[in-house]
Amino acid sequence: MGYLYLSSPLVKVIVCFTLPLILLFGFVSFNGGLNPNPLFSSSKTSSGVNSREKHQVSAEDLRLKIEEGIIAEKASVVTEESVLSTPSDHVATIQAANNSSVFALATNGSSMTLKDMTPNSTDIIVTTLNETHTPPMRKVELEKVVTDLDKLEIGLQKARAGIKEAKFTNRTYDDPDFKPVGPMYWNSNAFHRSYLEMEKRFKVFVYEEGETPLFHNGPCKSIYSTEGNFIHLMEINNQFRTKNQDKAHVFFLPFSVTMMVHYVYLRDSRDFGPIKHTVRDYISVVSSKYPYWNRSLGADHFMLSCHDWGPEASHSVPYLSKNSIRVLCNANTSEGFKPRKDISLPEINLRTGDIQGFVGGPSPSRRSILGFFAGGLHGPIRPILLEHWGNNNDEDLKIYNYLPKGISYYDMLKNSKFCICPSGYEVASPRIVEAIYTGCVPVLISDHYVPPFSDVLNWKSFSIEVSVKDIPNLKIILSSISTKKYLKMYRRVLQVRRHFEVHSPPKRYDFFHMILHSVWLRRLNVHVHDHQEL
C-alpha cells in the first residue's frame, strides 16, 4: 500500500523538485553561504580560498590596525611619494607594503581604496591621489616655502657667481658711461661686473625713526662733509632706497656722530656717555620695532661717520662694532677697523658744499714743485715731517705749518707733482682727496691706515707710500721716481678721480655710488638666515 503511495504520480513530482533543492541548500551551507560580491567570486580557485582562509582579517580588525598606526605608517610613506609617481606606482607600493594582509587595492581614476576580501566587509579608503583632495593620513610639505629673505639670498648667490666668473675671464661689459680698465683696479672685470650687479639688485632700507638734527642730517660744508652728503643723498635716492623692508639687502642707521658731538657732547668733558646713550637708544628702538636687527644681529646694517669719534660711537652697542658694517673715515686697523667688514670713507673737505673750482690742474710739465704740504702739527707724524723739511726754503719740497700770506693752498696743490698726506690725530686726511682732485700724486704717510675703496683700487699704482721712519729720506724717494713712472701715476690719478667726486644728484661710479658699492661687497660676504623660520 505504502509502495503504491510513493509510486503515485503526485509523489514523484514532489520528490523530483524537493530533493535537488535540499542538495543545493546543503552545498551552499557547506561553502559558507552566498558571496554578495561577484567581483572577487568569479576568479577564486581552491588554492586562493585556502590562502584567504589562512590570512583572513575582518573589517573590524583592519580598522583596529589602522587606528593603532600599523597600516597608517605604511600608507603615509606612499602619501609622501605620491606627487612624483603615477597611480600604478602606488598600487605596487601599497600591495608590497601589505602583502601579508587580506585586503586588495581597487583604483578608480586617481583614487585608491583598500578593500577587505572578507565576505560582508566594508571597503576602507586609505588615501586619495586626485588634485582636489588632501591625503587623510598626513599632510606632507611638497615644496619649501621661499621667503623674501630666501629670494634675496638666492639673488646674492647669483651675483657672487657672476662676479667670480668675471674675475677669471676676459669678458667685458657694455657701459655707456664708463669702463674701468687699467692697473688702478685689482681686477677691472670683476669690479665692473660687481658694479653692474649692484645697480641691478641692491636695495637699502633707511630707518625713518629719529628726529633732526641728530638723525637724518649731517654737515655738508666742513671736513666732515661726506657724512652729511651721504645721509642726504641716500634719503632722496630712488634707485637704491626701498620703502619695503622685506626687499632690502641692508639697513641704514641714519644717525650723525658729528651732530651728536655738536648737540649732545659736553665740550672738553671727554665724556662719551651721552653719545653712546643716544646710539644705544636708537638701536633699541629699531630692534624692538622691526625684526631685522635681531634676525642678523646687525650684520646687514650699516652706519656711516666721518668724525674721529665714529669708532667710539659704534662701541655703544656690542653688535654694532662687532657685526655691523661701519663706514668710517677713521679706518685704523690698530683700533679695531676690519677691512673685510668695515669700509674706509674718503674724508672730503667741501668748504662750499660742492666740488666746483676744486677739480683740475695744469699738465705735469707745468708743475714745478716736487712735493707740497701745509697743515697744523696734529698727531705724532706731522711734527717729524716739519722737523726735517718744514720752512727750510727747499726749492723742491714745500713743507709748511701755515702757508705764508698771499699763497693759495689750492694753487700749491695744482702746481705740485706729489702731495704729502700725513696722518693727523687720526689716520685719515682730507689731503688725499684734495690731491686727487687737483691731479697731484698722493704720498701717504700713516700707520695702520686702510685707503678708501682699497678692495677695488690698487693704490700702489697711483700713489706713493712712505713709512714714518723714511721721512728723513722723503726727497730722495720722490726724486728717484722716473719721469715715465710719474706720468703713468699722474694719468691714473685722473682716471680714478671720478670715484671721489661728489655730485648732486649723484653720477655713476662717483663718491656716493662707490660707498654703496663698498657696502654691497660687504653684504656679499654675509649670509643672513631668518632664525624665526629655522
Short mmCIF file of C-alpha atoms in Angstrom, two decimals:
data_model
loop_
_atom_site.label_atom_id
_atom_site.label_comp_id
_atom_site.label_asym_id
_atom_site.label_seq_id
_atom_site.Cartn_x
_atom_site.Cartn_y
_atom_site.Cartn_z
CA MET A 1 0.00 0.00 0.00
CA GLY A 2 2.79 2.33 1.01
CA TYR A 3 4.57 1.37 -2.17
CA LEU A 4 1.62 2.41 -4.27
CA TYR A 5 1.50 5.73 -2.45
CA LEU A 6 5.15 6.52 -3.19
CA SER A 7 4.80 5.43 -6.75
CA SER A 8 1.88 7.69 -7.44
CA PRO A 9 2.44 10.48 -9.99
CA LEU A 10 1.93 13.26 -7.43
CA VAL A 11 4.55 11.91 -5.07
CA LYS A 12 7.08 11.54 -7.86
CA VAL A 13 6.69 15.17 -8.86
CA ILE A 14 7.19 16.36 -5.27
CA VAL A 15 10.29 14.20 -4.80
CA CYS A 16 11.84 15.40 -8.09
CA PHE A 17 11.57 19.07 -7.06
CA THR A 18 12.33 18.95 -3.34
CA LEU A 19 15.35 16.64 -3.41
CA PRO A 20 17.51 18.91 -5.68
CA LEU A 21 16.60 21.92 -3.55
CA ILE A 22 17.71 20.11 -0.40
CA LEU A 23 21.01 19.12 -2.02
CA LEU A 24 21.59 22.72 -3.30
CA PHE A 25 20.98 24.35 0.07
CA GLY A 26 23.24 21.82 1.71
CA PHE A 27 26.07 22.55 -0.69
CA VAL A 28 25.75 26.32 -0.25
CA SER A 29 25.69 26.00 3.54
CA PHE A 30 28.78 23.80 3.43
CA ASN A 31 30.72 26.52 1.49
CA GLY A 32 29.98 29.39 3.90
CA GLY A 33 26.93 30.95 2.31
CA LEU A 34 26.34 33.06 -0.77
CA ASN A 35 29.04 35.62 -1.65
CA PRO A 36 27.41 39.05 -2.15
CA ASN A 37 30.41 40.44 -4.08
CA PRO A 38 30.59 38.89 -7.56
CA LEU A 39 33.76 40.97 -8.32
CA PHE A 40 36.01 38.55 -6.49
CA SER A 41 33.93 35.30 -6.62
CA SER A 42 34.46 34.74 -10.33
CA SER A 43 38.27 34.48 -10.02
CA LYS A 44 38.56 32.28 -6.91
CA THR A 45 40.38 28.99 -7.06
CA SER A 46 40.71 26.32 -4.45
CA SER A 47 44.26 27.45 -3.65
CA GLY A 48 43.11 31.04 -3.40
CA VAL A 49 40.41 30.07 -0.95
CA ASN A 50 42.90 28.22 1.23
CA SER A 51 45.27 31.20 1.21
CA ARG A 52 42.47 33.57 2.05
CA GLU A 53 41.30 31.40 4.92
CA LYS A 54 44.86 31.27 6.25
CA HIS A 55 45.35 35.09 6.28
CA GLN A 56 41.77 36.20 6.73
CA VAL A 57 41.29 39.59 8.53
CA SER A 58 37.89 41.01 9.32
CA ALA A 59 36.89 44.60 8.59
CA GLU A 60 36.83 45.37 12.30
CA ASP A 61 40.38 44.03 12.73
CA LEU A 62 41.52 46.18 9.81
CA ARG A 63 40.05 49.29 11.38
CA LEU A 64 41.79 48.50 14.66
CA LYS A 65 45.12 48.16 12.86
CA ILE A 66 44.66 51.49 11.13
CA GLU A 67 43.77 53.17 14.42
CA GLU A 68 46.82 51.63 16.06
CA GLY A 69 49.04 53.02 13.30
CA ILE A 70 50.06 49.69 11.79
CA ILE A 71 48.55 50.44 8.39
CA ALA A 72 48.76 54.22 8.69
CA GLU A 73 52.53 54.19 8.94
CA LYS A 74 52.84 52.30 5.66
CA ALA A 75 50.24 54.39 3.89
CA SER A 76 51.94 57.64 4.92
CA VAL A 77 55.05 56.60 3.05
CA VAL A 78 53.05 56.40 -0.11
CA THR A 79 51.44 59.76 0.57
CA GLU A 80 54.83 61.49 0.69
CA GLU A 81 55.83 59.99 -2.65
CA SER A 82 52.51 60.45 -4.39
CA VAL A 83 53.32 63.70 -6.19
CA LEU A 84 56.32 62.24 -8.01
CA SER A 85 54.83 58.89 -9.04
CA THR A 86 51.90 57.53 -11.07
CA PRO A 87 48.81 55.65 -9.80
CA SER A 88 50.35 52.36 -10.94
CA ASP A 89 53.36 53.11 -8.76
CA HIS A 90 51.08 53.47 -5.76
CA VAL A 91 49.36 50.18 -6.49
CA ALA A 92 52.69 48.39 -6.38
CA THR A 93 53.78 50.22 -3.24
CA ILE A 94 50.63 49.60 -1.29
CA GLN A 95 50.42 45.97 -2.29
CA ALA A 96 54.06 45.44 -1.43
CA ALA A 97 53.63 47.17 1.91
CA ASN A 98 50.67 45.00 2.79
CA ASN A 99 51.40 41.72 1.03
CA SER A 100 50.69 39.75 4.17
CA SER A 101 47.16 41.09 4.67
CA VAL A 102 43.82 40.07 3.19
CA PHE A 103 42.83 43.35 1.61
CA ALA A 104 43.13 44.22 -2.05
CA LEU A 105 43.57 47.55 -3.84
CA ALA A 106 40.92 48.93 -6.17
CA THR A 107 41.63 52.01 -8.31
CA ASN A 108 39.13 54.43 -9.75
CA GLY A 109 40.70 57.21 -11.77
CA SER A 110 43.27 58.76 -9.45
CA SER A 111 41.79 57.47 -6.17
CA MET A 112 42.77 54.31 -4.29
CA THR A 113 40.63 52.18 -1.95
CA LEU A 114 41.62 49.25 0.26
CA LYS A 115 39.01 46.51 0.01
CA ASP A 116 38.61 43.83 2.63
CA MET A 117 38.30 40.43 0.97
CA THR A 118 36.28 39.04 3.83
CA PRO A 119 32.59 38.40 2.96
CA ASN A 120 30.13 41.06 4.12
CA SER A 121 33.00 43.55 4.78
CA THR A 122 33.10 47.29 4.13
CA ASP A 123 35.71 48.99 1.94
CA ILE A 124 38.12 51.41 3.71
CA ILE A 125 39.56 54.41 1.87
CA VAL A 126 43.23 54.77 2.71
CA THR A 127 44.28 57.75 0.59
CA THR A 128 43.36 59.69 -2.50
CA LEU A 129 45.65 60.93 -5.22
CA ASN A 130 43.48 63.35 -7.13
CA GLU A 131 44.38 67.06 -7.05
CA THR A 132 41.19 68.15 -5.28
CA HIS A 133 41.59 66.01 -2.17
CA THR A 134 44.15 66.04 0.60
CA PRO A 135 45.51 62.67 1.76
CA PRO A 136 43.72 61.86 5.03
CA MET A 137 46.67 60.14 6.63
CA ARG A 138 49.17 63.03 6.83
CA LYS A 139 49.67 66.31 5.04
CA VAL A 140 53.14 66.48 3.52
CA GLU A 141 55.03 69.68 2.59
CA LEU A 142 55.81 69.20 -1.08
CA GLU A 143 57.89 72.34 -1.58
CA LYS A 144 59.87 74.53 0.75
CA VAL A 145 58.21 77.91 1.09
CA VAL A 146 60.54 80.54 -0.40
CA THR A 147 60.56 83.65 1.77
CA ASP A 148 61.57 87.17 0.76
CA LEU A 149 64.85 86.61 2.56
CA ASP A 150 65.41 83.38 0.61
CA LYS A 151 64.85 85.27 -2.63
CA LEU A 152 67.36 87.94 -1.58
CA GLU A 153 69.97 85.33 -0.73
CA ILE A 154 69.38 83.47 -4.00
CA GLY A 155 69.91 86.72 -5.90
CA LEU A 156 73.10 87.43 -3.99
CA GLN A 157 74.36 83.95 -4.75
CA LYS A 158 73.80 84.56 -8.46
CA ALA A 159 75.70 87.85 -8.15
CA ARG A 160 78.61 86.11 -6.41
CA ALA A 161 78.78 83.53 -9.17
CA GLY A 162 78.74 86.21 -11.87
CA ILE A 163 81.50 88.22 -10.18
CA LYS A 164 83.62 85.11 -9.71
CA GLU A 165 83.18 84.24 -13.37
CA ALA A 166 84.22 87.74 -14.43
CA LYS A 167 87.26 87.57 -12.18
CA PHE A 168 88.75 84.66 -14.09
CA THR A 169 87.72 85.57 -17.62
CA ASN A 170 88.45 88.36 -20.07
CA ARG A 171 84.79 89.07 -20.68
CA THR A 172 83.94 92.76 -20.91
CA TYR A 173 80.60 94.51 -20.47
CA ASP A 174 78.98 97.29 -22.43
CA ASP A 175 78.69 100.50 -20.45
CA PRO A 176 77.80 103.86 -21.99
CA ASP A 177 79.28 105.93 -19.15
CA PHE A 178 82.48 104.32 -18.01
CA LYS A 179 84.54 101.19 -18.44
CA PRO A 180 87.06 100.53 -15.66
CA VAL A 181 90.34 99.35 -17.13
CA GLY A 182 93.98 99.51 -16.13
CA PRO A 183 96.26 98.67 -13.21
CA MET A 184 94.38 101.09 -10.91
CA TYR A 185 91.97 98.21 -10.32
CA TRP A 186 92.84 94.91 -8.74
CA ASN A 187 90.53 93.26 -11.26
CA SER A 188 88.67 95.63 -13.54
CA ASN A 189 86.36 92.93 -14.97
CA ALA A 190 85.27 91.73 -11.55
CA PHE A 191 84.72 95.30 -10.36
CA HIS A 192 82.70 96.18 -13.44
CA ARG A 193 80.51 93.08 -13.13
CA SER A 194 80.05 93.69 -9.42
CA TYR A 195 79.05 97.30 -10.02
CA LEU A 196 76.50 96.29 -12.66
CA GLU A 197 75.11 93.62 -10.34
CA MET A 198 74.77 96.26 -7.63
CA GLU A 199 72.81 98.54 -9.96
CA LYS A 200 70.57 95.64 -10.90
CA ARG A 201 69.82 94.24 -7.46
CA PHE A 202 70.93 96.31 -4.48
CA LYS A 203 68.28 97.80 -2.18
CA VAL A 204 68.75 99.81 1.01
CA PHE A 205 66.15 100.44 3.68
CA VAL A 206 66.65 103.67 5.64
CA TYR A 207 65.13 103.68 9.11
CA GLU A 208 62.79 106.65 9.45
CA GLU A 209 62.89 106.81 13.24
CA GLY A 210 64.69 109.72 14.90
CA GLU A 211 64.47 113.47 14.58
CA THR A 212 66.88 116.05 13.21
CA PRO A 213 69.47 117.34 13.89
CA LEU A 214 70.94 114.12 15.33
CA PHE A 215 69.29 111.89 12.73
CA HIS A 216 68.66 112.28 9.01
CA ASN A 217 71.06 115.21 8.97
CA GLY A 218 74.76 115.99 8.86
CA PRO A 219 77.31 118.62 7.86
CA CYS A 220 77.75 119.23 4.14
CA LYS A 221 80.26 122.14 4.25
CA SER A 222 83.08 121.01 6.51
CA ILE A 223 85.83 118.47 6.90
CA TYR A 224 83.09 116.00 7.84
CA SER A 225 81.00 116.77 4.77
CA THR A 226 80.95 113.18 3.48
CA GLU A 227 78.80 112.29 6.47
CA GLY A 228 76.05 114.79 5.72
CA ASN A 229 76.28 114.34 1.95
CA PHE A 230 75.79 110.61 2.06
CA ILE A 231 72.87 110.79 4.50
CA HIS A 232 71.16 113.38 2.32
CA LEU A 233 71.81 111.60 -0.99
CA MET A 234 70.76 108.25 0.42
CA GLU A 235 67.44 109.56 1.69
CA ILE A 236 66.44 111.20 -1.60
CA ASN A 237 67.63 108.31 -3.75
CA ASN A 238 65.01 106.44 -5.77
CA GLN A 239 67.22 103.81 -7.36
CA PHE A 240 68.68 102.05 -4.35
CA ARG A 241 66.42 103.08 -1.50
CA THR A 242 63.38 100.91 -0.84
CA LYS A 243 60.42 101.52 1.43
CA ASN A 244 59.78 97.77 1.66
CA GLN A 245 61.91 96.31 4.42
CA ASP A 246 61.49 92.77 3.09
CA LYS A 247 63.10 93.78 -0.21
CA ALA A 248 66.16 95.35 1.44
CA HIS A 249 69.61 93.79 1.40
CA VAL A 250 70.94 96.22 4.02
CA PHE A 251 69.53 98.65 6.57
CA PHE A 252 70.99 102.12 7.07
CA LEU A 253 71.17 103.70 10.52
CA PRO A 254 70.93 107.42 9.65
CA PHE A 255 72.50 109.00 12.73
CA SER A 256 75.27 111.59 12.57
CA VAL A 257 78.10 111.33 15.08
CA THR A 258 79.27 114.80 14.07
CA MET A 259 75.88 116.25 15.02
CA MET A 260 75.90 114.31 18.29
CA VAL A 261 79.27 115.80 19.17
CA HIS A 262 77.82 119.24 18.48
CA TYR A 263 74.48 118.88 20.26
CA VAL A 264 74.89 116.11 22.85
CA TYR A 265 78.54 116.05 23.86
CA LEU A 266 79.62 118.39 26.65
CA ARG A 267 82.64 120.26 25.29
CA ASP A 268 86.02 119.31 26.78
CA SER A 269 84.40 116.79 29.13
CA ARG A 270 85.82 113.72 27.35
CA ASP A 271 82.61 112.03 28.44
CA PHE A 272 81.28 109.87 25.58
CA GLY A 273 78.33 108.74 27.68
CA PRO A 274 75.65 111.00 26.11
CA ILE A 275 76.71 109.96 22.57
CA LYS A 276 76.71 106.28 23.47
CA HIS A 277 73.32 106.56 25.19
CA THR A 278 71.87 108.17 22.06
CA VAL A 279 73.17 105.43 19.77
CA ARG A 280 72.10 102.72 22.20
CA ASP A 281 68.59 104.12 22.49
CA TYR A 282 68.27 104.34 18.71
CA ILE A 283 69.32 100.71 18.20
CA SER A 284 66.86 99.73 20.93
CA VAL A 285 64.01 101.50 19.12
CA VAL A 286 64.63 99.96 15.69
CA SER A 287 65.36 96.49 17.09
CA SER A 288 62.13 96.42 19.08
CA LYS A 289 60.00 97.86 16.26
CA TYR A 290 61.45 95.75 13.42
CA PRO A 291 62.74 92.15 13.33
CA TYR A 292 65.73 92.82 11.08
CA TRP A 293 68.39 93.83 13.60
CA ASN A 294 67.73 90.80 15.79
CA ARG A 295 67.48 88.49 12.77
CA SER A 296 71.09 89.13 11.74
CA LEU A 297 72.43 90.61 15.00
CA GLY A 298 73.18 93.75 12.98
CA ALA A 299 75.25 92.03 10.27
CA ASP A 300 73.16 93.50 7.42
CA HIS A 301 73.05 97.00 8.96
CA PHE A 302 75.48 99.84 8.40
CA MET A 303 76.37 103.14 9.98
CA LEU A 304 78.43 105.97 8.48
CA SER A 305 80.61 108.51 10.24
CA CYS A 306 83.46 110.76 9.22
CA HIS A 307 84.06 112.13 12.70
CA ASP A 308 87.11 110.88 14.57
CA TRP A 309 84.78 109.52 17.25
CA GLY A 310 82.81 107.34 14.86
CA PRO A 311 84.52 104.14 16.07
CA GLU A 312 83.90 105.16 19.68
CA ALA A 313 80.22 105.70 18.94
CA SER A 314 80.00 102.26 17.35
CA HIS A 315 81.10 100.69 20.63
CA SER A 316 77.82 101.83 22.19
CA VAL A 317 76.24 98.53 21.17
CA PRO A 318 78.47 95.42 21.03
CA TYR A 319 76.93 94.02 17.86
CA LEU A 320 77.22 97.39 16.11
CA SER A 321 81.01 97.31 16.35
CA LYS A 322 81.35 93.53 16.11
CA ASN A 323 78.90 92.63 13.32
CA SER A 324 77.62 95.72 11.53
CA ILE A 325 79.22 97.37 8.52
CA ARG A 326 80.94 100.54 9.73
CA VAL A 327 81.69 103.18 7.11
CA LEU A 328 84.42 105.25 8.79
CA CYS A 329 86.90 107.93 7.83
CA ASN A 330 88.94 106.78 10.81
CA ALA A 331 89.92 103.48 9.20
CA ASN A 332 92.61 102.45 11.67
CA THR A 333 93.30 98.72 11.86
CA SER A 334 95.14 99.14 15.17
CA GLU A 335 91.88 100.41 16.68
CA GLY A 336 89.64 97.58 15.52
CA PHE A 337 88.90 98.55 11.92
CA LYS A 338 88.28 95.32 9.97
CA PRO A 339 88.69 95.74 6.19
CA ARG A 340 86.61 92.66 5.40
CA LYS A 341 83.62 94.06 7.31
CA ASP A 342 84.22 97.81 7.56
CA ILE A 343 84.64 100.49 4.89
CA SER A 344 87.16 103.31 4.63
CA LEU A 345 85.26 106.52 3.93
CA PRO A 346 87.04 109.29 1.99
CA GLU A 347 87.47 112.43 4.06
CA ILE A 348 86.47 115.32 1.81
CA ASN A 349 86.57 118.93 2.96
CA LEU A 350 83.81 120.57 0.89
CA ARG A 351 84.19 124.14 2.05
CA THR A 352 81.41 125.44 -0.18
CA GLY A 353 79.29 122.30 -0.30
CA ASP A 354 80.36 121.17 -3.79
CA ILE A 355 83.50 120.48 -5.82
CA GLN A 356 83.21 123.35 -8.30
CA GLY A 357 86.56 125.09 -8.65
CA PHE A 358 88.49 122.41 -6.76
CA VAL A 359 88.85 119.83 -9.53
CA GLY A 360 91.51 120.04 -12.21
CA GLY A 361 95.01 121.44 -12.64
CA PRO A 362 97.79 122.09 -15.12
CA SER A 363 99.66 119.44 -17.06
CA PRO A 364 102.71 117.72 -15.49
CA SER A 365 105.13 119.85 -17.48
CA ARG A 366 103.83 122.97 -15.72
CA ARG A 367 104.12 121.55 -12.20
CA SER A 368 107.33 122.97 -10.79
CA ILE A 369 107.06 121.80 -7.16
CA LEU A 370 108.27 118.30 -6.31
CA GLY A 371 106.30 117.90 -3.10
CA PHE A 372 103.93 120.06 -1.00
CA PHE A 373 102.31 120.03 2.43
CA ALA A 374 100.70 122.62 4.65
CA GLY A 375 98.86 121.92 7.89
CA GLY A 376 98.78 122.01 11.66
CA LEU A 377 101.02 119.91 13.88
CA HIS A 378 98.33 117.36 14.70
CA GLY A 379 99.27 113.88 15.82
CA PRO A 380 102.68 112.19 16.05
CA ILE A 381 103.71 112.18 12.35
CA ARG A 382 103.46 115.80 11.29
CA PRO A 383 105.98 117.10 13.85
CA ILE A 384 108.53 114.67 12.41
CA LEU A 385 107.76 115.87 8.89
CA LEU A 386 108.07 119.52 9.87
CA GLU A 387 111.23 118.84 11.86
CA HIS A 388 113.05 117.53 8.80
CA TRP A 389 111.51 119.55 5.98
CA GLY A 390 109.47 122.37 7.38
CA ASN A 391 110.08 126.01 6.42
CA ASN A 392 113.62 125.36 5.18
CA ASN A 393 113.29 127.18 1.87
CA ASP A 394 113.90 123.97 -0.05
CA GLU A 395 113.26 124.56 -3.77
CA ASP A 396 111.79 121.11 -4.29
CA LEU A 397 109.88 120.32 -1.10
CA LYS A 398 107.43 122.96 0.13
CA ILE A 399 106.51 121.88 3.65
CA TYR A 400 104.68 124.42 5.83
CA ASN A 401 102.99 124.54 9.17
CA TYR A 402 100.96 127.51 7.98
CA LEU A 403 101.11 128.92 4.48
CA PRO A 404 102.76 132.32 4.05
CA LYS A 405 100.35 135.13 3.37
CA GLY A 406 99.29 135.58 -0.23
CA ILE A 407 99.86 131.95 -1.21
CA SER A 408 96.84 129.93 -2.28
CA TYR A 409 96.58 126.44 -0.83
CA TYR A 410 94.87 125.04 -3.94
CA ASP A 411 97.33 126.74 -6.27
CA MET A 412 100.11 124.97 -4.44
CA LEU A 413 98.33 121.64 -4.88
CA LYS A 414 97.80 122.22 -8.57
CA ASN A 415 101.44 123.14 -9.15
CA SER A 416 102.92 120.16 -7.32
CA LYS A 417 103.81 116.76 -8.68
CA PHE A 418 103.44 115.00 -5.33
CA CYS A 419 101.21 116.00 -2.40
CA ILE A 420 102.28 114.89 1.07
CA CYS A 421 99.38 113.38 3.07
CA PRO A 422 100.49 112.62 6.64
CA SER A 423 98.04 111.45 9.29
CA GLY A 424 96.89 113.84 12.00
CA TYR A 425 95.42 112.78 15.30
CA GLU A 426 93.65 110.07 13.35
CA VAL A 427 94.78 108.17 10.27
CA ALA A 428 92.55 109.84 7.68
CA SER A 429 93.33 113.14 5.96
CA PRO A 430 91.32 115.29 3.52
CA ARG A 431 94.58 115.96 1.66
CA ILE A 432 94.32 112.59 -0.07
CA VAL A 433 91.16 113.55 -1.95
CA GLU A 434 92.39 117.13 -2.43
CA ALA A 435 95.49 115.73 -4.15
CA ILE A 436 93.38 113.51 -6.41
CA TYR A 437 91.05 116.38 -7.28
CA THR A 438 93.96 118.54 -8.41
CA GLY A 439 95.90 115.85 -10.29
CA CYS A 440 98.64 115.62 -7.67
CA VAL A 441 100.02 112.16 -6.87
CA PRO A 442 99.26 111.40 -3.18
CA VAL A 443 102.11 110.49 -0.84
CA LEU A 444 100.62 108.56 2.09
CA ILE A 445 102.48 108.73 5.38
CA SER A 446 100.50 106.87 8.03
CA ASP A 447 100.44 103.77 10.16
CA HIS A 448 97.61 101.21 10.09
CA TYR A 449 95.54 103.19 7.58
CA VAL A 450 93.31 101.49 5.00
CA PRO A 451 92.84 103.82 1.99
CA PRO A 452 89.30 104.32 0.61
CA PHE A 453 87.90 101.73 -1.81
CA SER A 454 91.08 99.67 -1.49
CA ASP A 455 89.14 96.45 -2.10
CA VAL A 456 88.71 97.70 -5.68
CA LEU A 457 91.52 100.23 -6.18
CA ASN A 458 95.20 99.33 -6.29
CA TRP A 459 96.59 102.37 -4.53
CA LYS A 460 100.19 101.41 -5.23
CA SER A 461 99.59 102.09 -8.92
CA PHE A 462 98.74 105.78 -8.44
CA SER A 463 100.14 106.79 -5.04
CA ILE A 464 103.34 106.59 -3.02
CA GLU A 465 103.53 105.04 0.44
CA VAL A 466 106.28 106.31 2.74
CA SER A 467 106.83 104.90 6.21
CA VAL A 468 107.34 107.22 9.16
CA LYS A 469 110.94 106.08 9.60
CA ASP A 470 111.68 107.08 5.99
CA ILE A 471 110.55 110.71 6.38
CA PRO A 472 114.19 111.90 6.51
CA ASN A 473 114.66 110.31 3.06
CA LEU A 474 111.49 111.83 1.59
CA LYS A 475 113.23 113.97 -1.01
CA ILE A 476 115.45 111.12 -2.18
CA ILE A 477 112.43 108.83 -2.52
CA LEU A 478 110.42 111.31 -4.61
CA SER A 479 113.37 112.40 -6.73
CA SER A 480 114.21 108.80 -7.60
CA ILE A 481 110.83 108.30 -9.31
CA SER A 482 111.42 108.42 -13.05
CA THR A 483 109.50 110.78 -15.30
CA LYS A 484 107.94 107.81 -17.08
CA LYS A 485 106.64 106.33 -13.84
CA TYR A 486 105.39 109.68 -12.60
CA LEU A 487 103.47 110.33 -15.81
CA LYS A 488 101.79 106.94 -15.52
CA MET A 489 100.79 107.67 -11.96
CA TYR A 490 99.52 111.11 -12.90
CA ARG A 491 97.26 109.68 -15.62
CA ARG A 492 95.95 107.04 -13.27
CA VAL A 493 95.10 109.68 -10.67
CA LEU A 494 92.96 111.44 -13.28
CA GLN A 495 91.25 108.16 -14.12
CA VAL A 496 90.31 107.25 -10.53
CA ARG A 497 89.27 110.83 -9.71
CA ARG A 498 85.67 110.19 -10.76
CA HIS A 499 85.32 107.72 -7.86
CA PHE A 500 85.94 110.50 -5.33
CA GLU A 501 83.87 113.28 -6.85
CA VAL A 502 80.72 114.41 -5.04
CA HIS A 503 77.73 115.22 -7.23
CA SER A 504 74.14 116.14 -6.54
CA PRO A 505 72.38 114.31 -8.00
CA PRO A 506 74.94 111.51 -7.93
CA LYS A 507 76.63 110.25 -11.07
CA ARG A 508 77.53 106.64 -11.78
CA TYR A 509 80.83 105.49 -10.28
CA ASP A 510 81.14 108.65 -8.15
CA PHE A 511 81.72 109.01 -4.39
CA PHE A 512 78.13 108.08 -3.46
CA HIS A 513 77.99 105.03 -5.69
CA MET A 514 81.43 103.82 -4.62
CA ILE A 515 80.38 103.90 -0.97
CA LEU A 516 77.26 101.94 -1.84
CA HIS A 517 79.37 99.51 -3.85
CA SER A 518 81.64 99.00 -0.85
CA VAL A 519 78.57 98.25 1.30
CA TRP A 520 77.32 95.91 -1.44
CA LEU A 521 80.61 93.99 -1.39
CA ARG A 522 80.41 93.55 2.38
CA ARG A 523 76.84 92.34 2.12
CA LEU A 524 78.01 89.71 -0.37
CA ASN A 525 80.22 88.34 2.43
CA VAL A 526 77.22 87.88 4.73
CA HIS A 527 74.66 85.07 4.65
CA VAL A 528 71.59 86.10 6.61
CA HIS A 529 69.21 83.43 7.89
CA ASP A 530 65.79 84.02 9.38
CA HIS A 531 66.23 82.39 12.79
CA GLN A 532 62.49 82.54 13.34
CA GLU A 533 61.99 80.07 10.50
CA LEU A 534 64.70 77.59 11.43
#
